[in-house]
């Protein structure tokens, strides 16, 4: 069953502008030393450098436990970035047990939808195709469901050809 669109449809778009469910997704890993800042390990749909340009404060809000610290439980949290003109962008985060934070930045306060998406991302071996599918989806009208196009299948890895038959004479059982 496709995920239901949350009831709140916030953020007006300019005429003809396509509204995306989220602006960015990233995975940050906390450094091992106390002075070491978190590093962006992956980001969609933009490279990490562009992500930091658009959202320069993201590393301050997406903090993970240092390896070996904490109680080992995954934690969900949300932060709000406010632009100069008063618009809100929500950072939906899941802090994992391996010193990483998954974060989706969106104009929508759809905590449950984004949390479920990040848990599915982790459950599917951190395959980015589920994140890409939601990013490509149109934001439905209130009360309607998201329609996610299935991601293209992974290309199968070709098997190497079998080795050629050996030309060395076979030993017989007569001795």
Tab-separated table of C-alpha atoms in Angstrom:
chain	number	residue	atom	x	y	z
A	1	UNK	CA	0.000	0.000	0.000
A	2	UNK	CA	1.492	3.394	-0.969
A	3	UNK	CA	2.271	5.830	1.835
A	4	UNK	CA	-0.495	8.330	2.568
A	5	UNK	CA	0.354	11.965	2.123
A	6	UNK	CA	0.221	13.836	5.391
A	7	UNK	CA	-2.747	16.163	5.812
A	8	UNK	CA	-0.761	19.393	6.111
A	9	UNK	CA	0.287	20.712	2.718
A	10	UNK	CA	2.534	23.582	3.689
A	11	UNK	CA	4.674	25.851	1.600
A	12	UNK	CA	3.244	27.608	-1.412
A	13	UNK	CA	5.003	27.123	-4.709
A	14	UNK	CA	5.433	29.695	-7.430
A	15	UNK	CA	3.304	29.182	-10.526
A	16	UNK	CA	4.658	26.231	-12.496
A	17	UNK	CA	7.193	25.289	-9.818
A	18	UNK	CA	7.333	21.592	-9.042
A	19	UNK	CA	7.116	20.865	-5.345
A	20	UNK	CA	9.480	18.119	-4.255
A	21	UNK	CA	8.789	16.104	-1.101
A	22	UNK	CA	12.225	17.087	0.203
A	23	UNK	CA	15.171	19.275	-0.712
A	24	UNK	CA	18.064	17.071	0.352
A	25	UNK	CA	19.032	13.783	1.953
A	26	UNK	CA	22.386	13.182	3.586
A	27	UNK	CA	24.294	10.742	5.749
A	28	UNK	CA	26.732	12.270	8.221
A	29	UNK	CA	29.301	10.344	10.221
A	30	UNK	CA	30.678	11.697	13.462
A	31	UNK	CA	34.443	11.918	13.788
A	32	UNK	CA	36.248	9.841	16.377
A	33	UNK	CA	37.989	12.788	18.091
A	34	UNK	CA	36.010	15.374	20.110
A	35	UNK	CA	37.285	18.242	17.945
A	36	UNK	CA	36.566	16.470	14.662
A	37	UNK	CA	33.345	17.700	12.993
A	38	UNK	CA	30.906	15.313	11.323
A	39	UNK	CA	31.572	14.488	7.658
A	40	UNK	CA	28.973	14.102	4.940
A	41	UNK	CA	29.354	10.554	3.662
A	42	UNK	CA	26.539	10.657	1.074
A	43	UNK	CA	24.048	13.209	-0.207
A	44	UNK	CA	21.186	13.327	-2.685
A	45	UNK	CA	20.262	14.915	-5.048
A	46	UNK	CA	23.173	17.353	-4.814
A	47	UNK	CA	26.852	16.857	-4.021
A	48	UNK	CA	27.896	17.465	-0.411
A	49	UNK	CA	29.624	20.759	-1.237
A	50	UNK	CA	26.380	22.191	-2.661
A	51	UNK	CA	24.433	20.811	0.304
A	52	UNK	CA	26.705	22.703	2.703
A	53	UNK	CA	26.308	25.869	0.623
A	54	UNK	CA	22.502	25.668	0.693
A	55	UNK	CA	22.278	24.519	4.326
A	56	UNK	CA	25.473	25.700	6.065
A	57	UNK	CA	24.177	24.903	9.566
A	58	UNK	CA	23.274	21.293	8.849
A	59	UNK	CA	26.411	19.869	10.463
A	60	UNK	CA	25.584	21.674	13.727
A	61	UNK	CA	22.179	20.016	13.936
A	62	UNK	CA	23.003	16.567	12.539
A	63	UNK	CA	25.216	15.298	15.302
A	64	UNK	CA	25.764	11.648	16.083
A	65	UNK	CA	27.143	9.883	19.090
A	66	UNK	CA	30.851	9.298	18.905
A	67	UNK	CA	31.732	5.651	18.294
A	68	UNK	CA	31.574	3.737	21.555
A	69	UNK	CA	29.519	6.367	23.389
A	70	UNK	CA	25.788	6.459	24.011
A	71	UNK	CA	23.374	3.706	24.891
A	72	UNK	CA	23.279	2.071	21.450
A	73	UNK	CA	19.666	3.014	20.687
A	74	UNK	CA	18.581	4.671	17.452
A	75	UNK	CA	17.058	8.084	18.065
A	76	UNK	CA	14.790	10.208	15.896
A	77	UNK	CA	14.797	14.011	16.137
A	78	UNK	CA	13.723	17.042	14.123
A	79	UNK	CA	15.146	20.548	13.894
A	80	UNK	CA	13.847	23.661	12.150
A	81	UNK	CA	15.868	26.064	10.018
A	82	UNK	CA	14.267	29.478	9.493
A	83	UNK	CA	15.262	31.595	6.500
A	84	UNK	CA	15.512	35.386	6.558
A	85	UNK	CA	12.027	35.661	5.052
A	86	UNK	CA	10.542	33.419	7.765
A	87	UNK	CA	10.161	30.185	5.792
A	88	UNK	CA	10.823	26.963	7.643
A	89	UNK	CA	12.850	23.972	6.505
A	90	UNK	CA	12.605	20.885	8.676
A	91	UNK	CA	15.517	18.559	9.275
A	92	UNK	CA	14.200	15.054	9.947
A	93	UNK	CA	16.961	12.910	11.448
A	94	UNK	CA	17.606	9.375	12.610
A	95	UNK	CA	20.750	8.886	14.667
A	96	UNK	CA	22.004	5.343	14.177
A	97	UNK	CA	24.030	3.076	16.397
A	98	UNK	CA	27.069	3.233	14.094
A	99	UNK	CA	27.844	6.929	14.699
A	100	UNK	CA	25.848	8.152	11.702
A	101	UNK	CA	22.911	10.485	11.223
A	102	UNK	CA	20.502	10.165	8.321
A	103	UNK	CA	18.838	13.505	7.555
A	104	UNK	CA	16.117	14.655	5.172
A	105	UNK	CA	15.655	18.416	4.766
A	106	UNK	CA	12.148	19.365	3.668
A	107	UNK	CA	9.689	22.235	3.718
A	108	UNK	CA	7.171	19.724	5.063
A	109	UNK	CA	6.861	18.665	8.718
A	110	UNK	CA	6.132	15.047	7.767
A	111	UNK	CA	8.084	13.405	10.567
A	112	UNK	CA	6.542	9.936	10.329
A	113	UNK	CA	6.842	9.668	6.541
A	114	UNK	CA	10.504	10.664	6.527
A	115	UNK	CA	11.347	8.508	9.557
A	116	UNK	CA	9.771	5.484	7.861
A	117	UNK	CA	11.654	6.254	4.656
A	118	UNK	CA	14.991	6.420	6.490
A	119	UNK	CA	14.304	3.153	8.312
A	120	UNK	CA	13.484	1.500	4.963
A	121	UNK	CA	16.682	2.937	3.519
A	122	UNK	CA	18.643	1.258	6.328
A	123	UNK	CA	16.660	-1.986	6.085
A	124	UNK	CA	17.374	-2.211	2.343
A	125	UNK	CA	21.137	-2.093	2.740
A	126	UNK	CA	21.381	1.695	2.332
A	127	UNK	CA	20.324	1.483	-1.302
A	128	UNK	CA	19.707	5.105	-2.387
A	129	UNK	CA	17.048	4.133	-4.950
A	130	UNK	CA	14.225	4.373	-2.378
A	131	UNK	CA	15.302	7.925	-1.501
A	132	UNK	CA	15.565	8.816	-5.201
A	133	UNK	CA	12.087	7.402	-5.876
A	134	UNK	CA	10.507	9.662	-3.245
A	135	UNK	CA	12.511	12.651	-4.467
A	136	UNK	CA	11.147	12.137	-8.009
A	137	UNK	CA	7.557	11.697	-6.768
A	138	UNK	CA	5.047	14.493	-7.062
A	139	UNK	CA	3.676	15.853	-3.808
A	140	UNK	CA	0.053	14.707	-3.748
A	141	UNK	CA	-2.903	16.834	-2.775
A	142	UNK	CA	-3.917	16.557	0.891
A	143	UNK	CA	-5.545	13.197	1.624
A	144	UNK	CA	-4.099	11.486	-1.459
A	145	UNK	CA	-1.211	9.035	-1.586
A	146	UNK	CA	2.307	9.240	-2.900
A	147	UNK	CA	2.949	7.287	-6.051
A	148	UNK	CA	6.507	6.048	-6.141
A	149	UNK	CA	7.860	4.796	-9.431
A	150	UNK	CA	9.859	1.659	-8.774
A	151	UNK	CA	13.566	2.266	-9.097
A	152	UNK	CA	15.292	0.645	-12.063
A	153	UNK	CA	16.654	-2.787	-11.246
A	154	UNK	CA	20.320	-3.148	-10.513
A	155	UNK	CA	22.357	-4.358	-13.452
A	156	UNK	CA	23.251	-8.000	-12.953
A	157	UNK	CA	26.933	-8.655	-12.613
A	158	UNK	CA	27.989	-10.861	-15.541
A	159	UNK	CA	29.429	-14.199	-14.588
A	160	UNK	CA	32.934	-14.889	-15.819
A	161	UNK	CA	33.116	-17.525	-18.553
A	162	UNK	CA	33.997	-21.029	-17.379
A	163	UNK	CA	37.690	-21.891	-17.625
A	164	UNK	CA	38.677	-23.698	-20.818
A	165	UNK	CA	39.063	-27.462	-20.496
A	166	UNK	CA	42.493	-28.572	-19.411
A	167	UNK	CA	44.710	-30.087	-22.165
A	168	UNK	CA	46.932	-32.006	-19.774
A	169	UNK	CA	46.540	-35.784	-20.020
A	170	UNK	CA	44.400	-37.335	-17.329
A	171	UNK	CA	46.082	-39.863	-15.067
A	172	UNK	CA	44.643	-43.333	-15.224
A	173	UNK	CA	44.077	-45.586	-12.291
A	174	UNK	CA	46.638	-48.240	-13.517
A	175	UNK	CA	49.932	-48.247	-11.585
